[in-house]
mmCIF file of C-alpha atoms and ligand atoms in Angstrom:
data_model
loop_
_atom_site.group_PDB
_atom_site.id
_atom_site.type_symbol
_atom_site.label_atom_id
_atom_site.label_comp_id
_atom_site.label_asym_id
_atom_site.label_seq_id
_atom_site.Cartn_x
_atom_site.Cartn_y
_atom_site.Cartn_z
ATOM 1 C CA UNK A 1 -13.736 -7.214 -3.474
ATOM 2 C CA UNK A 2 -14.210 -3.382 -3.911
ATOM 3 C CA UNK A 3 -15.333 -1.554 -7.063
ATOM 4 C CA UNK A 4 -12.298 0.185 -6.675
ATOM 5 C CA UNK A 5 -9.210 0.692 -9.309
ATOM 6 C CA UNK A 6 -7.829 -1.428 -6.284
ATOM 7 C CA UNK A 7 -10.727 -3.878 -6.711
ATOM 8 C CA UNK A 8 -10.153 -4.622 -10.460
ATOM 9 C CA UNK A 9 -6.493 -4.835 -10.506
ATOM 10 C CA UNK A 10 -6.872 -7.574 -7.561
ATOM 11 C CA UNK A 11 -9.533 -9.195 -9.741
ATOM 12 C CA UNK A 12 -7.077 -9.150 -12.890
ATOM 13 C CA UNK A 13 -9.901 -6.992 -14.705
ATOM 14 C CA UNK A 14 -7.310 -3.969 -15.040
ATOM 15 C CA UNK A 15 -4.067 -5.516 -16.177
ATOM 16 C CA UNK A 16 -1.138 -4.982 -13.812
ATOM 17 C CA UNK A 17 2.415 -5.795 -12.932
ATOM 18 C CA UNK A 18 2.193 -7.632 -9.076
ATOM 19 C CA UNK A 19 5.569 -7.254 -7.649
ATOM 20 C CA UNK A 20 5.278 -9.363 -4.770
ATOM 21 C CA UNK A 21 1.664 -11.558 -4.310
ATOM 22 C CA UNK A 22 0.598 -13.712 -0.890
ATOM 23 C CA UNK A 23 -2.615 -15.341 -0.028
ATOM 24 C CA UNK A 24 -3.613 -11.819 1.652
ATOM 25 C CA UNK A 25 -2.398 -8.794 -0.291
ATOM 26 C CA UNK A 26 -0.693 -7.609 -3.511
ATOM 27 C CA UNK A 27 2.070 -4.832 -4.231
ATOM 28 C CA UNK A 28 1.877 -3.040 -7.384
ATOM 29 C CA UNK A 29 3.984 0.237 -8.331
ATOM 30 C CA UNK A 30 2.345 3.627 -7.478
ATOM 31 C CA UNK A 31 1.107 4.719 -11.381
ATOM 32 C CA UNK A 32 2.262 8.468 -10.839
ATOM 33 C CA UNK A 33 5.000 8.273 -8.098
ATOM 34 C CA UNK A 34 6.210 10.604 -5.605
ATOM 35 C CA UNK A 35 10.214 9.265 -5.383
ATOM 36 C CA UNK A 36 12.216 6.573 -7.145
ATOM 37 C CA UNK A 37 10.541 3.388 -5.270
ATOM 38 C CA UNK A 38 6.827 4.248 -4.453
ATOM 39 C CA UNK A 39 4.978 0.934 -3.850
ATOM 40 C CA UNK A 40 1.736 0.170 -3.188
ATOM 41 C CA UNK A 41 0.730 -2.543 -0.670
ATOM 42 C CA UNK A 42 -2.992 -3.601 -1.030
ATOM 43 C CA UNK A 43 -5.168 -6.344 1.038
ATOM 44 C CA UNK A 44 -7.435 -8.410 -0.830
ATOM 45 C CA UNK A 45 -9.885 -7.928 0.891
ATOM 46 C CA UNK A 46 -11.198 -4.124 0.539
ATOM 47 C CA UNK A 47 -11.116 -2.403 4.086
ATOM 48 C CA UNK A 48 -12.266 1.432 2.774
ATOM 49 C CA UNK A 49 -9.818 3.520 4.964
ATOM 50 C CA UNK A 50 -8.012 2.422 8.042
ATOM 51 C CA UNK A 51 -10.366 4.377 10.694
ATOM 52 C CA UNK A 52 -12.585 1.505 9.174
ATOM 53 C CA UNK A 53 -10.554 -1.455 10.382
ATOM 54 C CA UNK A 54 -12.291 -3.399 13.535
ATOM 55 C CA UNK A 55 -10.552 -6.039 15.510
ATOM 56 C CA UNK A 56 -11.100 -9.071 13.812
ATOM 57 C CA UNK A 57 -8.697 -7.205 11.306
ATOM 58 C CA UNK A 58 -5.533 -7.201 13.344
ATOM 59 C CA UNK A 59 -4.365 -10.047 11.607
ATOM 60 C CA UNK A 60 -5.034 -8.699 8.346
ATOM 61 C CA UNK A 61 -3.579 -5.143 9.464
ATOM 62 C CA UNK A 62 0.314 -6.792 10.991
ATOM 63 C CA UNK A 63 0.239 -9.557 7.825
ATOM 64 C CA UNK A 64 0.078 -6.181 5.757
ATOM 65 C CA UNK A 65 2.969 -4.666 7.863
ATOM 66 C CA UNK A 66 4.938 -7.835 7.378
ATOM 67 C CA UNK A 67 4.121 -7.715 3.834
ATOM 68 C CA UNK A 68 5.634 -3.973 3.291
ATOM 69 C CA UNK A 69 8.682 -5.237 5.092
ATOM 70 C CA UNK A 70 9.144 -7.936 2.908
ATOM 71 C CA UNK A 71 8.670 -5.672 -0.303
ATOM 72 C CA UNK A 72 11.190 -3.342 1.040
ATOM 73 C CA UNK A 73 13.838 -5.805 0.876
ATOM 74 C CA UNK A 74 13.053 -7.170 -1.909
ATOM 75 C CA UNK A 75 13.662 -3.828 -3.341
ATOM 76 C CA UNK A 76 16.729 -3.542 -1.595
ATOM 77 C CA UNK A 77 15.550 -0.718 0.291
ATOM 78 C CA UNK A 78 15.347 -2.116 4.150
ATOM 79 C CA UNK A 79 17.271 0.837 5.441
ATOM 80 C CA UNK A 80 15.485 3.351 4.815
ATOM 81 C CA UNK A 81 12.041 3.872 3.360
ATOM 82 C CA UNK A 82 8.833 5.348 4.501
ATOM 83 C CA UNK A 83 5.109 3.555 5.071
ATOM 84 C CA UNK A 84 2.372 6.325 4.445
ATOM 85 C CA UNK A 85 -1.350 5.542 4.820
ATOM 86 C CA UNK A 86 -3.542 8.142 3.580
ATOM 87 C CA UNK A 87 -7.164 8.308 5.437
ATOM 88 C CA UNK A 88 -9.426 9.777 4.480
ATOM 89 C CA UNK A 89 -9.880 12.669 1.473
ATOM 90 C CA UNK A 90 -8.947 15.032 3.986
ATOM 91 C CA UNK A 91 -5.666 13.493 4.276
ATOM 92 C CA UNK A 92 -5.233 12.725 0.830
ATOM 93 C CA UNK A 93 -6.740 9.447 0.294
ATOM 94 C CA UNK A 94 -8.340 9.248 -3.346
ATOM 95 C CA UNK A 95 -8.391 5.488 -3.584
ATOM 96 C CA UNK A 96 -11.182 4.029 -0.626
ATOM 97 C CA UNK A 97 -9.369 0.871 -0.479
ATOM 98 C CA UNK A 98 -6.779 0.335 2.283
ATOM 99 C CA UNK A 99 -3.133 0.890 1.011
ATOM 100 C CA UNK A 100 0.287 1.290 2.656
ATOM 101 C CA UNK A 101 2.636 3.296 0.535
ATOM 102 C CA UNK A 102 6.017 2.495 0.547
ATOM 103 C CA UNK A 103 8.407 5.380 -0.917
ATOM 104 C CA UNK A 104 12.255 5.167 -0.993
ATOM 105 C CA UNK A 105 15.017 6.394 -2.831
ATOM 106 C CA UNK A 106 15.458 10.032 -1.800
ATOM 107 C CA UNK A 107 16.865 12.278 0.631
ATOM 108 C CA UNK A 108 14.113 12.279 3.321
ATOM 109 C CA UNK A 109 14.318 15.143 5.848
ATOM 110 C CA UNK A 110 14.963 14.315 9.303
ATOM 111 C CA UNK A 111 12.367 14.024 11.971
ATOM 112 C CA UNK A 112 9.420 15.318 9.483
ATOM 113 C CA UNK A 113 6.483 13.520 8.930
ATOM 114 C CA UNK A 114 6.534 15.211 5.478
ATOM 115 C CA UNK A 115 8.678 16.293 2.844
HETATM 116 P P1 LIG B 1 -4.089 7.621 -1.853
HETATM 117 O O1 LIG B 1 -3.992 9.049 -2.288
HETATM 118 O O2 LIG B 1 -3.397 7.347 -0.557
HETATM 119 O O3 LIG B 1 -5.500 7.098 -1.903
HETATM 120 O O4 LIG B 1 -3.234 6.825 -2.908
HETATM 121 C C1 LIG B 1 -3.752 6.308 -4.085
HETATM 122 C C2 LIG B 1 -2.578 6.061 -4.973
HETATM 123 O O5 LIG B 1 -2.972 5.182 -5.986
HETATM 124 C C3 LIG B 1 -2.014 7.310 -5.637
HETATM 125 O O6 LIG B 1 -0.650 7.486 -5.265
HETATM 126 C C4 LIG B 1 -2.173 7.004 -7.130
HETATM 127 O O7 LIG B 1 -1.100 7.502 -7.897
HETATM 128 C C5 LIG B 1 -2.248 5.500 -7.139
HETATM 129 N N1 LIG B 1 -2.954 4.896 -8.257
HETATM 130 C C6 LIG B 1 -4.157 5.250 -8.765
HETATM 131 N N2 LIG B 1 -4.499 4.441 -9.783
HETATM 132 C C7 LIG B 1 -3.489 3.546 -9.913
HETATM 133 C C8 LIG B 1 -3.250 2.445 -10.781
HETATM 134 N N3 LIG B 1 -4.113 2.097 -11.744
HETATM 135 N N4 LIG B 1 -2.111 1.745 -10.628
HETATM 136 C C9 LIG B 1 -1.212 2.087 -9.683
HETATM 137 N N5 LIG B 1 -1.393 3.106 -8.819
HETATM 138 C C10 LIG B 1 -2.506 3.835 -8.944
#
């Protein structure tokens, strides 16, 4: 487990809503989100950024993938929703525990990575 905020909210030491659970990851609403829906999808096991990930964590990696699926529809938003990962703190990443960000619910512009 990582010292993380990530870390402690997987260890139930920072109190927190889980709004789907598995043997291998949580998903837990982004605190200060970016659009309507912004998930957070988080192994349990700490993998500090994705450049990070070797191959013994494919499994881990596509159960993750899976996972953010399943959120999605759970949420009722299967049509149309982006998956962001953030790597490094030159990209943006200010929490060194692997996450996949799901964000729906707004007009997304077409064929841009951003915006
Ligand atoms: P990243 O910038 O990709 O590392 O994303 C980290 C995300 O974690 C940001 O969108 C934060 O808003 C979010 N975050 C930080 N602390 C918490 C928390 N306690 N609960 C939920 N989300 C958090």
């Amino acid at each position: 487990m990582s010292d993380s905020i990530f870390g402690k909210i997987i260890s139930g030491e920072i109190p927190s809503e889980f709004l789907y659970e598995d043997e291998h990851c949580i998903a837990i609403n982004d605190i200060n989100p970016q659009a309507p829906v912004h998930v957070l999808v988080i192994p349990k096991r700490c993998i500090e950024k994705l450049s990070d990930a070797q191959d013994d964590d494919q499994a881990l990696l596509g159960h993750l993938m899976l996972a953010a699926g399943k959120v999605a529809r759970q949420l009722g938003v299967e049509e149309a929703f982006r998956l962001i990962v953030n790597n490094g703190a030159g990209a943006g990443q200010t929490v060194f525990h692997l996450h996949l960000h799901i964000i729906a619910g707004r007009q997304f512009a077409e064929g841009k990575m951003v915006g």
